[in-house]
mmCIF file of the C-alpha atoms, coordinates in Angstrom:
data_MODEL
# 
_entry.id   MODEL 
# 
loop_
_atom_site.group_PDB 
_atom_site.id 
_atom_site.type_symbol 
_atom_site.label_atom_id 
_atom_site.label_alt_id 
_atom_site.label_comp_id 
_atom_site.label_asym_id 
_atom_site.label_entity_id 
_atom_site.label_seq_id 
_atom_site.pdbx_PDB_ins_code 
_atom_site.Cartn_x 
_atom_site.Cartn_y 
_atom_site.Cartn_z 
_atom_site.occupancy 
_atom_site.B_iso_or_equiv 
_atom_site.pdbx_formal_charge 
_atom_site.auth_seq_id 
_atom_site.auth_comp_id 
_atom_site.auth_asym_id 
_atom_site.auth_atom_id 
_atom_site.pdbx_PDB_model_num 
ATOM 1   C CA . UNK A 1 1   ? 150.308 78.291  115.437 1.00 0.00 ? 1   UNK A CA 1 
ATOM 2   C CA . UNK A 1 2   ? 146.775 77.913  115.326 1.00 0.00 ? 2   UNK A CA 1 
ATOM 3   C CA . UNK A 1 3   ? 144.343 80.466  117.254 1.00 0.00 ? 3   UNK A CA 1 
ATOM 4   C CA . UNK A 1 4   ? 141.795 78.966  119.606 1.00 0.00 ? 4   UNK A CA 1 
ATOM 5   C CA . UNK A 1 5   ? 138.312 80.794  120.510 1.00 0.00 ? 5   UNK A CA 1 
ATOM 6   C CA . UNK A 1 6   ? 136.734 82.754  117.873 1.00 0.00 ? 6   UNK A CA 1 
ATOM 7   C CA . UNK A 1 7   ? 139.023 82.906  115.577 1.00 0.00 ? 7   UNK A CA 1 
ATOM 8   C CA . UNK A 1 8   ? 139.510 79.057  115.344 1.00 0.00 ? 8   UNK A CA 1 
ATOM 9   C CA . UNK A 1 9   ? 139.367 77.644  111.852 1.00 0.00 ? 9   UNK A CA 1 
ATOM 10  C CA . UNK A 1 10  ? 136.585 75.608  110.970 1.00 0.00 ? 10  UNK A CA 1 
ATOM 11  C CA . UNK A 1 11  ? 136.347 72.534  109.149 1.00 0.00 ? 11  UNK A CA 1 
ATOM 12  C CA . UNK A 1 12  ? 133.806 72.651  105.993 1.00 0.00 ? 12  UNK A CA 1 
ATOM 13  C CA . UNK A 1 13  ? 131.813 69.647  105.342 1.00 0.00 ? 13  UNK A CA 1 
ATOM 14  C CA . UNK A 1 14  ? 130.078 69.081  102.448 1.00 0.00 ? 14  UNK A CA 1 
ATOM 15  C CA . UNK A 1 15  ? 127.849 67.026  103.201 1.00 0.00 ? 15  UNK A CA 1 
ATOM 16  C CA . UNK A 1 16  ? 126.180 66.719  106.313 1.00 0.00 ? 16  UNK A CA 1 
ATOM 17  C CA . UNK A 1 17  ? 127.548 63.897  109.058 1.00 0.00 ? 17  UNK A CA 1 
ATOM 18  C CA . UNK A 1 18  ? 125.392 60.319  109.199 1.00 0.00 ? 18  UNK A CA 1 
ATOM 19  C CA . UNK A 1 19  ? 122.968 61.142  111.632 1.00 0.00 ? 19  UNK A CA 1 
ATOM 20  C CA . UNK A 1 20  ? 122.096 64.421  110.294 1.00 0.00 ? 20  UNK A CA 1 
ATOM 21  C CA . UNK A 1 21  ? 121.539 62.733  106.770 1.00 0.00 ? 21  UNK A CA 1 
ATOM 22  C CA . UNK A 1 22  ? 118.703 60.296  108.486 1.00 0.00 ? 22  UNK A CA 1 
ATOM 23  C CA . UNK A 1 23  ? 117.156 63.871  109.850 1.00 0.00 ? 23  UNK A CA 1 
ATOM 24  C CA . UNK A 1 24  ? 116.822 65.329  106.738 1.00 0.00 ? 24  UNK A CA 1 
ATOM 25  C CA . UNK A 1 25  ? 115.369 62.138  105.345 1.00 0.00 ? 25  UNK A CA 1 
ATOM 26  C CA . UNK A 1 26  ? 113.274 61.417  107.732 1.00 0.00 ? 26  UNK A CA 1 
ATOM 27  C CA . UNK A 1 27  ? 111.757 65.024  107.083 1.00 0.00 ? 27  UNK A CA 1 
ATOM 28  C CA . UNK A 1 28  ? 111.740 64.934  103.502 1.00 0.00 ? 28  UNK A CA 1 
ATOM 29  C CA . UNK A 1 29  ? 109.589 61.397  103.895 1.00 0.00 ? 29  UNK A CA 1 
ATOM 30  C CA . UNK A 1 30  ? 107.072 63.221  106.519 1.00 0.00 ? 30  UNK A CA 1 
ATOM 31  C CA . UNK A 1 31  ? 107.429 66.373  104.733 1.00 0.00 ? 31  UNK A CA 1 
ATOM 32  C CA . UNK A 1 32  ? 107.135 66.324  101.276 1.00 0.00 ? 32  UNK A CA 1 
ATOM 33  C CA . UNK A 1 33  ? 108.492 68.947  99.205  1.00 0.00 ? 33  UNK A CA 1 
ATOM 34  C CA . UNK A 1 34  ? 105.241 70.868  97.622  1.00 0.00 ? 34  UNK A CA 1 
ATOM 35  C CA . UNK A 1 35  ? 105.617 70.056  93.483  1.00 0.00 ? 35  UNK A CA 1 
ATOM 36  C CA . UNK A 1 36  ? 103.781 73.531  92.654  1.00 0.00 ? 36  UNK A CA 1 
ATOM 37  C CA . UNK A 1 37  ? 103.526 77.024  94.800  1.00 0.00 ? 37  UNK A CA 1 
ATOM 38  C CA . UNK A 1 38  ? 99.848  76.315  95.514  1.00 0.00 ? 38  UNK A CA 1 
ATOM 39  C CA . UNK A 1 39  ? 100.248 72.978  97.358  1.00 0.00 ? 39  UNK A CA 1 
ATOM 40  C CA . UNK A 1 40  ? 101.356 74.401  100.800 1.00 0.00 ? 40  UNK A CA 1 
ATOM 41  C CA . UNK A 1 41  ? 97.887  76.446  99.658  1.00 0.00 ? 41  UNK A CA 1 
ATOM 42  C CA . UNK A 1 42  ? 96.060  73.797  99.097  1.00 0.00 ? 42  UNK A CA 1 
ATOM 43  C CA . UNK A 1 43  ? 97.162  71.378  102.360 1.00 0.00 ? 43  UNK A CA 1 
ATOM 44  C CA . UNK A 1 44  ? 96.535  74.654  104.597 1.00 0.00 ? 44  UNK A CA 1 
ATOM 45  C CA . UNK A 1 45  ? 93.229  75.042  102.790 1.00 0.00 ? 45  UNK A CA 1 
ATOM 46  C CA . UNK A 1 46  ? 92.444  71.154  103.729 1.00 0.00 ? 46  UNK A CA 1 
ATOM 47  C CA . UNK A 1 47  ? 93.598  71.477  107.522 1.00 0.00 ? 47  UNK A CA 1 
ATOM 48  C CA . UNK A 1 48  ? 90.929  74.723  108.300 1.00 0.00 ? 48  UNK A CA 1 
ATOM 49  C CA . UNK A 1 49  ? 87.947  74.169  110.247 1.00 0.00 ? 49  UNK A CA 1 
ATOM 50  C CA . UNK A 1 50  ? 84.380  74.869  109.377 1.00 0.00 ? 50  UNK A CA 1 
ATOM 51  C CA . UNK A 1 51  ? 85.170  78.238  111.207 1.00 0.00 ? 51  UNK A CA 1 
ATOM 52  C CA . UNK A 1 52  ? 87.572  79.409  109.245 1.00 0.00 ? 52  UNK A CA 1 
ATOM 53  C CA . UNK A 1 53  ? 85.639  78.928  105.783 1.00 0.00 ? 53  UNK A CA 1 
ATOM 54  C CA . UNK A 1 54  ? 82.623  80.563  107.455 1.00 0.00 ? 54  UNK A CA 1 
ATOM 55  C CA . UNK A 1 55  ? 84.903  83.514  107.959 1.00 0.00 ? 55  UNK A CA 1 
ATOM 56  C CA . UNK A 1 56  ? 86.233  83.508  105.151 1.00 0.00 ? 56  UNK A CA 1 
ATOM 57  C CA . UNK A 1 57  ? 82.592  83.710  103.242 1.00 0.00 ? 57  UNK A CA 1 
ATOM 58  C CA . UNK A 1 58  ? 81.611  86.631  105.462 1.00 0.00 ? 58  UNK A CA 1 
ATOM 59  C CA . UNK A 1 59  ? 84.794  88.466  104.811 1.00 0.00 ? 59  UNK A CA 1 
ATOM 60  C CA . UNK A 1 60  ? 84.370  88.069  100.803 1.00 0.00 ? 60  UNK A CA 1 
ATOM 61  C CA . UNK A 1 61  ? 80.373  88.711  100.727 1.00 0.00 ? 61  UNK A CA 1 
ATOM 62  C CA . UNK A 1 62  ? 81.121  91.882  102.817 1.00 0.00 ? 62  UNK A CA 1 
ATOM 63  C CA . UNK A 1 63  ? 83.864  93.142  100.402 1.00 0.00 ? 63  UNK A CA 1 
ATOM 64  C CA . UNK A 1 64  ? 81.523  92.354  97.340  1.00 0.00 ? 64  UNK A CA 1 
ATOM 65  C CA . UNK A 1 65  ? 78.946  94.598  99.006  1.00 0.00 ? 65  UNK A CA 1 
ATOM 66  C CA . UNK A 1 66  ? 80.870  97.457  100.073 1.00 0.00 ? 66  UNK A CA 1 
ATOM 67  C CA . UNK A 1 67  ? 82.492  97.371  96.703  1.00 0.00 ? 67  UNK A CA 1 
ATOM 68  C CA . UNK A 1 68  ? 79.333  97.415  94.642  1.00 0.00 ? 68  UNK A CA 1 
ATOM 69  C CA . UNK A 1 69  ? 78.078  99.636  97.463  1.00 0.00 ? 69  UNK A CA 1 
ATOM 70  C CA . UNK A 1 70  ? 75.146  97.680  97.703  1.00 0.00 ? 70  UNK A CA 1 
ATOM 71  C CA . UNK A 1 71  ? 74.184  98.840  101.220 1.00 0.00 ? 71  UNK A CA 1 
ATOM 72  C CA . UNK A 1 72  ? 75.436  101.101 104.011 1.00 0.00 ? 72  UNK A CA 1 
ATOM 73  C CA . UNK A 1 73  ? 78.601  100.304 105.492 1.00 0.00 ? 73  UNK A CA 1 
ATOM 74  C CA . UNK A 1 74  ? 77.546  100.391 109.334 1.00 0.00 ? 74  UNK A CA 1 
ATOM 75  C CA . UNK A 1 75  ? 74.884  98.132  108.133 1.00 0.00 ? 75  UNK A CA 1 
ATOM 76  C CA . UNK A 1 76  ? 76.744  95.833  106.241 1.00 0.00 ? 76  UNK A CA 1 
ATOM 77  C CA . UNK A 1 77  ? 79.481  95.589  109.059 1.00 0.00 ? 77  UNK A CA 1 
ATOM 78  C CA . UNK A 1 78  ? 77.178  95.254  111.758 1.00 0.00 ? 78  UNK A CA 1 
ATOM 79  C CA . UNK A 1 79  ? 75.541  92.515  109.988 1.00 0.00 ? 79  UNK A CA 1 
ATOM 80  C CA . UNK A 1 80  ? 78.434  90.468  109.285 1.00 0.00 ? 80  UNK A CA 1 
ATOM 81  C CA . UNK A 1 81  ? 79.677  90.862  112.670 1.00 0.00 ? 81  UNK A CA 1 
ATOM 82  C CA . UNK A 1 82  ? 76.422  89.907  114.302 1.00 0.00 ? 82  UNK A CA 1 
ATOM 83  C CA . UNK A 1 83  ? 76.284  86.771  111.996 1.00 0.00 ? 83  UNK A CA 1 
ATOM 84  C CA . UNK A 1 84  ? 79.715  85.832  113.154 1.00 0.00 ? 84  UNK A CA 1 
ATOM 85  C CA . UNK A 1 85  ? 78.553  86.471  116.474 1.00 0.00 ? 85  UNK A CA 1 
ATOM 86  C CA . UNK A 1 86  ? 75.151  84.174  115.689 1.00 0.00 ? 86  UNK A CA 1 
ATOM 87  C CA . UNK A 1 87  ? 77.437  81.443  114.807 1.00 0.00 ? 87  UNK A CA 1 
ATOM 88  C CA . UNK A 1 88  ? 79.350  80.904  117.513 1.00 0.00 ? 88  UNK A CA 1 
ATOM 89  C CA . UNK A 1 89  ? 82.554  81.898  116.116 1.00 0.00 ? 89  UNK A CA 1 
ATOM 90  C CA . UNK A 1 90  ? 82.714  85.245  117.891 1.00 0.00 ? 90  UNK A CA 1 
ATOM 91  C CA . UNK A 1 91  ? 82.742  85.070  121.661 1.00 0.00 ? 91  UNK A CA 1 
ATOM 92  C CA . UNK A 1 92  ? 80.054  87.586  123.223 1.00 0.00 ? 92  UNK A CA 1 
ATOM 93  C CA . UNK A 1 93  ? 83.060  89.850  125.172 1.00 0.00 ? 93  UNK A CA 1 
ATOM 94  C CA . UNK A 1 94  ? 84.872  89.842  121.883 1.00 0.00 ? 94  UNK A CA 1 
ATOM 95  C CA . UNK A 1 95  ? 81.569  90.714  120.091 1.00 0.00 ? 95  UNK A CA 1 
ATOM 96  C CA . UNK A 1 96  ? 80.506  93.620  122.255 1.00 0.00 ? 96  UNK A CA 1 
ATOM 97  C CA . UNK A 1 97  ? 84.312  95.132  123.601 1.00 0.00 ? 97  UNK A CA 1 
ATOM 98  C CA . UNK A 1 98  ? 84.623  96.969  120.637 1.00 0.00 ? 98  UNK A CA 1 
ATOM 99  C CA . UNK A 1 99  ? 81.153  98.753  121.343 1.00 0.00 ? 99  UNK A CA 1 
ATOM 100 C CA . UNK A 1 100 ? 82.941  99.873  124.996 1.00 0.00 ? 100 UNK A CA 1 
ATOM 101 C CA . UNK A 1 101 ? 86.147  101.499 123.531 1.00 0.00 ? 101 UNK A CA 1 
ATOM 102 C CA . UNK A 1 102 ? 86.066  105.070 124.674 1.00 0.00 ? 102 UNK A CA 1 
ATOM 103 C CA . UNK A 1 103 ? 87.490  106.161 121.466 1.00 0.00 ? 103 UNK A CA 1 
ATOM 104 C CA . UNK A 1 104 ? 84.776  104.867 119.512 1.00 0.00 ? 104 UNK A CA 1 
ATOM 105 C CA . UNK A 1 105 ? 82.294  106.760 121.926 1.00 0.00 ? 105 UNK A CA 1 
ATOM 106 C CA . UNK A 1 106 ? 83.724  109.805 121.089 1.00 0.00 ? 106 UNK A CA 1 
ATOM 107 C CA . UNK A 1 107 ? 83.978  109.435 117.502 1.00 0.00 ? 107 UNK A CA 1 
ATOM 108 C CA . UNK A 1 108 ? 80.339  108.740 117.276 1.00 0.00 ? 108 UNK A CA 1 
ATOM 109 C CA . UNK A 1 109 ? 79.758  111.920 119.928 1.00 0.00 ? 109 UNK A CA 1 
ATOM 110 C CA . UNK A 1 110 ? 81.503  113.841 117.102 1.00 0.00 ? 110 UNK A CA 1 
ATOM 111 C CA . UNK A 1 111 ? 79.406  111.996 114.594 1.00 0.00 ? 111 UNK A CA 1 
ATOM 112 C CA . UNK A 1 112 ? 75.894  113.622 116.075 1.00 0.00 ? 112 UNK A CA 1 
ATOM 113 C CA . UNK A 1 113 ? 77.945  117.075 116.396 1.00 0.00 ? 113 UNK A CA 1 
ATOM 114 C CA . UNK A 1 114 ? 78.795  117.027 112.892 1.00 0.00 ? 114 UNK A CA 1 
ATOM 115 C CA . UNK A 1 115 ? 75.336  116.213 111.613 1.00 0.00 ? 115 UNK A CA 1 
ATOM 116 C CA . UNK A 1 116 ? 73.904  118.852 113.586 1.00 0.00 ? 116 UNK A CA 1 
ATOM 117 C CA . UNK A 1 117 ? 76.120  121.589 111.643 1.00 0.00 ? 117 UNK A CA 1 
ATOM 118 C CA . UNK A 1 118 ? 75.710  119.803 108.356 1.00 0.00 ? 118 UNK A CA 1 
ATOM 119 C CA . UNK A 1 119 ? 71.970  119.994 108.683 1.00 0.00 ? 119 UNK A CA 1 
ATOM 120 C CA . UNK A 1 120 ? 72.156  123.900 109.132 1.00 0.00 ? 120 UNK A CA 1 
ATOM 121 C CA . UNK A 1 121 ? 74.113  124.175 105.596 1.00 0.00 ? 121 UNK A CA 1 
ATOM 122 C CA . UNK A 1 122 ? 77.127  126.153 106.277 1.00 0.00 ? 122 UNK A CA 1 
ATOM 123 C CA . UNK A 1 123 ? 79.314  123.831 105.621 1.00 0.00 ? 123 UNK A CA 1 
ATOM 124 C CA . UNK A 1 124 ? 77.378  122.809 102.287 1.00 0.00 ? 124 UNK A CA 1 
ATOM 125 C CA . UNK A 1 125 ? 77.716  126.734 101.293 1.00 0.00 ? 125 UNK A CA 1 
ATOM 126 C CA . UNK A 1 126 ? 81.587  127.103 102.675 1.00 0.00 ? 126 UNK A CA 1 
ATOM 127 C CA . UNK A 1 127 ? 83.008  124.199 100.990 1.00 0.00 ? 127 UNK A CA 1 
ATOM 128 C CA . UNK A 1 128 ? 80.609  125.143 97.650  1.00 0.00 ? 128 UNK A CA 1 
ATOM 129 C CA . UNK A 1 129 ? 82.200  128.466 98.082  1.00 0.00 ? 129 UNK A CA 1 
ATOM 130 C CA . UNK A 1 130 ? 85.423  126.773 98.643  1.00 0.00 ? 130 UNK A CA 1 
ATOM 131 C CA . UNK A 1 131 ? 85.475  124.394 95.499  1.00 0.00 ? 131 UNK A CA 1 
ATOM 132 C CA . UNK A 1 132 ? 84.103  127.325 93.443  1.00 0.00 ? 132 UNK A CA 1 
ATOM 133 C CA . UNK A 1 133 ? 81.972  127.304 90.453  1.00 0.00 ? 133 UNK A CA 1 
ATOM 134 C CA . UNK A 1 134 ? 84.301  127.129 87.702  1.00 0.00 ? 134 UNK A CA 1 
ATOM 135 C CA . UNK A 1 135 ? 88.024  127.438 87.073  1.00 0.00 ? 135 UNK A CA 1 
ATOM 136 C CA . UNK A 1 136 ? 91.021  124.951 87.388  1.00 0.00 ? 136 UNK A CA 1 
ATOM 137 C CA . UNK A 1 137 ? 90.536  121.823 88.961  1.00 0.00 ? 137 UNK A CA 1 
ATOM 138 C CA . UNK A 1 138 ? 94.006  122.597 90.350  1.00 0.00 ? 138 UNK A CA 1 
ATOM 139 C CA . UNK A 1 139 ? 93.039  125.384 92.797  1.00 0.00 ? 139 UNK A CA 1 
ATOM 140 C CA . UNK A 1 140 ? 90.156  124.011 94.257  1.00 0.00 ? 140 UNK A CA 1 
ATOM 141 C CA . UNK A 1 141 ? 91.709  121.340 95.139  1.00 0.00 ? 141 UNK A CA 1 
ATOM 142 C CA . UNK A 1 142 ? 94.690  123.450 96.758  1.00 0.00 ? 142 UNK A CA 1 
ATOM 143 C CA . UNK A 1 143 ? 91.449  125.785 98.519  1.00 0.00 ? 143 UNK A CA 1 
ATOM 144 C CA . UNK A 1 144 ? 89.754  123.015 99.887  1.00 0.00 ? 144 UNK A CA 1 
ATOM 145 C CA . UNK A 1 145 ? 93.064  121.060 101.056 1.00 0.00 ? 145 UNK A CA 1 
ATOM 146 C CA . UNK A 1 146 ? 94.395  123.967 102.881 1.00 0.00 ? 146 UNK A CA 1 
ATOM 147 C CA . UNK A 1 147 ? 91.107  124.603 104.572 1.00 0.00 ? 147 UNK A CA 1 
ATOM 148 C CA . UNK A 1 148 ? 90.525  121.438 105.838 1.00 0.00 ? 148 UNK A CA 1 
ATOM 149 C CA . UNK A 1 149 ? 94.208  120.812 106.896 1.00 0.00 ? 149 UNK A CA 1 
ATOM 150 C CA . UNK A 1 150 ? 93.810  124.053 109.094 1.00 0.00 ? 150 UNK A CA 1 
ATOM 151 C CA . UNK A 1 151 ? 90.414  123.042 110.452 1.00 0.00 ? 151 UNK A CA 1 
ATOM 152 C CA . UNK A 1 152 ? 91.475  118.967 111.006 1.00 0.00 ? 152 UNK A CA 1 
ATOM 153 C CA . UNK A 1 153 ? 93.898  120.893 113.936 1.00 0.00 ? 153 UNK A CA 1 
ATOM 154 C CA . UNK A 1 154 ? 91.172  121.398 115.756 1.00 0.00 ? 154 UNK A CA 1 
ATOM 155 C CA . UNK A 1 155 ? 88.686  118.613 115.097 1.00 0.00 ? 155 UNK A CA 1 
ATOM 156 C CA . UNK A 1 156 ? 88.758  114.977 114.517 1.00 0.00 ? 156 UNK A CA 1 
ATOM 157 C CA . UNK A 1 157 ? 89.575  113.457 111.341 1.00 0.00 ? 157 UNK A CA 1 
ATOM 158 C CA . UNK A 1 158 ? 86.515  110.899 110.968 1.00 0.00 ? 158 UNK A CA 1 
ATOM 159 C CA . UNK A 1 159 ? 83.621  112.885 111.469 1.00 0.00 ? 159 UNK A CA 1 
ATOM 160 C CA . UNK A 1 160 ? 84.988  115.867 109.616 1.00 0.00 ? 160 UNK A CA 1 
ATOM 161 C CA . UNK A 1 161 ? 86.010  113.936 106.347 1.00 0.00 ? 161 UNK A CA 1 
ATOM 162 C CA . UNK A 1 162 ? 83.045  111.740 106.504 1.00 0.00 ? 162 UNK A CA 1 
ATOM 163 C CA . UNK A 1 163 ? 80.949  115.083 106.276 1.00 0.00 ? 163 UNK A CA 1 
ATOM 164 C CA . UNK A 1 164 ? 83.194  116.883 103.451 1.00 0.00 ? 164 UNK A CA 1 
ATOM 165 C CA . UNK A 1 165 ? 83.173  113.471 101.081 1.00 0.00 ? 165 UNK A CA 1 
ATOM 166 C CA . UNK A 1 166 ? 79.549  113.907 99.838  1.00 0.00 ? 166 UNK A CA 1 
ATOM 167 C CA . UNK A 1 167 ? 79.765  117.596 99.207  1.00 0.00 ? 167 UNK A CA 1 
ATOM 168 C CA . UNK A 1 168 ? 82.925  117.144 97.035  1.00 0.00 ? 168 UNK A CA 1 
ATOM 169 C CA . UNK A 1 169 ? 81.885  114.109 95.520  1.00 0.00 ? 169 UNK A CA 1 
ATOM 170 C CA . UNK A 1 170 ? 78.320  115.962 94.074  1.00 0.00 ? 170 UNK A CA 1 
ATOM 171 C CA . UNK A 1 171 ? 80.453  118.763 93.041  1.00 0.00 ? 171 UNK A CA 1 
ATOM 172 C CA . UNK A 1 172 ? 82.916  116.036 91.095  1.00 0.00 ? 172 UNK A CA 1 
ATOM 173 C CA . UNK A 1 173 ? 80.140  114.360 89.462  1.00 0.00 ? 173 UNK A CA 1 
ATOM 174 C CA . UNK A 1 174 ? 78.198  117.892 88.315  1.00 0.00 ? 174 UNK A CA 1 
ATOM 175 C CA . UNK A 1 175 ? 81.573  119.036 87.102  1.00 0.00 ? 175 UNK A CA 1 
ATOM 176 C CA . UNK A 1 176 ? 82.422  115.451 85.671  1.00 0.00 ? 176 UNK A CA 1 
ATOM 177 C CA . UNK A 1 177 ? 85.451  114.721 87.632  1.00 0.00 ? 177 UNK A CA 1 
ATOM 178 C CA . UNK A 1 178 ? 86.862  111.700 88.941  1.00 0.00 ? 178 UNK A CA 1 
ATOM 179 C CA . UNK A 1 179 ? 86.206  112.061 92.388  1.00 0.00 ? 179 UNK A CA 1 
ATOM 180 C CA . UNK A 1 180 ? 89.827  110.147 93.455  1.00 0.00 ? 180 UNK A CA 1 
ATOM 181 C CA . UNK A 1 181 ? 91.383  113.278 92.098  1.00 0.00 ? 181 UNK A CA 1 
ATOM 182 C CA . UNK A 1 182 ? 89.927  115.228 94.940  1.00 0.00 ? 182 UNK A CA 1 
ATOM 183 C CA . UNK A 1 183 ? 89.120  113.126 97.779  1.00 0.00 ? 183 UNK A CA 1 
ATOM 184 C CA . UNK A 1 184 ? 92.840  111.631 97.699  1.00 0.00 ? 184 UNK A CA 1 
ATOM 185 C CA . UNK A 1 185 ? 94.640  114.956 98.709  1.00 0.00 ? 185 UNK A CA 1 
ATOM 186 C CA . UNK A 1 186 ? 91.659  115.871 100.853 1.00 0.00 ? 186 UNK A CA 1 
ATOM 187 C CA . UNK A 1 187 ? 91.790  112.868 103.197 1.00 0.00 ? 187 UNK A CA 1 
ATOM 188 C CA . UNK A 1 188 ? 95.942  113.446 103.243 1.00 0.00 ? 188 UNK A CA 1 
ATOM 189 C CA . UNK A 1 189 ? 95.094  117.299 104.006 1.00 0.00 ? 189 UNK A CA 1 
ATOM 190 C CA . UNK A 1 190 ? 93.532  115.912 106.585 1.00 0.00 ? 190 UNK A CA 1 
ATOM 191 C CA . UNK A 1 191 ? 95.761  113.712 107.841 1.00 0.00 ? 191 UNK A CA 1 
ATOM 192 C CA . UNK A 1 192 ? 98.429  115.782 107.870 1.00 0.00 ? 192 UNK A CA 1 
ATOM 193 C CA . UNK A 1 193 ? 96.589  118.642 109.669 1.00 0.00 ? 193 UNK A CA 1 
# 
């Protein structure tokens, strides 16, 4: 006997019934079929509003500039977002909640603490001492990773690598080193600390 439920049999059709048929036809007439990869590109591309390609400027200028490091990245960010903003295409609250997030208070509190002890040198002299003067490339890397993973425990990450990348990136340049080969493993140091 046959088993109901579940474990009924089904019948296979191989094509699909009448009315189905006029779907798909009907959907295939209003829906073309793109003839290359870059059509459903190019009708999305079509369909955007002057918003969108404004944005989409913005977005690519700003990337050319911080690439090419043409100007200061607060600046440059602040600038693009205020244009948006300018524009109309970012609403005020939108424009200024990011401003009243607590966490970015506190990582620009830790931004005026930091400056204060870079401008009195120690770090400057610890992480020179740190990198060392000569030897492998290999250990100073391991000495300055290790210090900073200890020392990320007990501050934030931000601040404290956005006051160590200058330092090692003079001493990479005097010492002609790529500076990726240091600043990689430092930020993950950090990371990880």
């Amino acid at each position: 006997g046959s088993r109901g439920g579940f474990f009924a049999r089904k019948e296979y059709h191989p094509l699909p019934s009448l009315p189905n048929r006029l779907v798909l036809q009907q959907r295939r007439e209003h829906h073309p079929e793109p003839s290359s990869p870059f059509d459903w590109l190019r009708n999305k591309v079509a369909q955007m509003e002057w918003e969108a390609y404004v944005t989409l400027a913005v977005i690519a200028s700003f990337l050319i500039v911080l690439v090419f490091e043409k100007g200061p990245p607060d600046l440059v960010i602040l600038s693009s977002l205020t244009f948006l903003w300018a524009v109309g295409i970012i609403e005020t609250r939108s424009f200024l909640k990011g401003f009243s997030s607590s966490g970015l208070a506190t990582v620009g509190a830790l931004f005026v603490v930091v400056k204060g002890v870079d401008s009195s040198g120690v770090v400057d002299r610890s992480l020179t001492f740190l990198l060392g003067r000569g030897g492998s490339l290999f250990w100073s890397r391991m000495r300055i990773c290790f210090a900073l993973f200890f020392i990320s425990g007990f501050f934030n990450n931000t601040p404290l690598v956005a006051m160590v990348i200058p330092i090692v990136r003079d001493w990479c340049r005097s010492r002609d080193v790529a500076p990726s080969l240091m600043l990689l493993p430092l930020d993950y140091a950090t990371v990880l600390g």
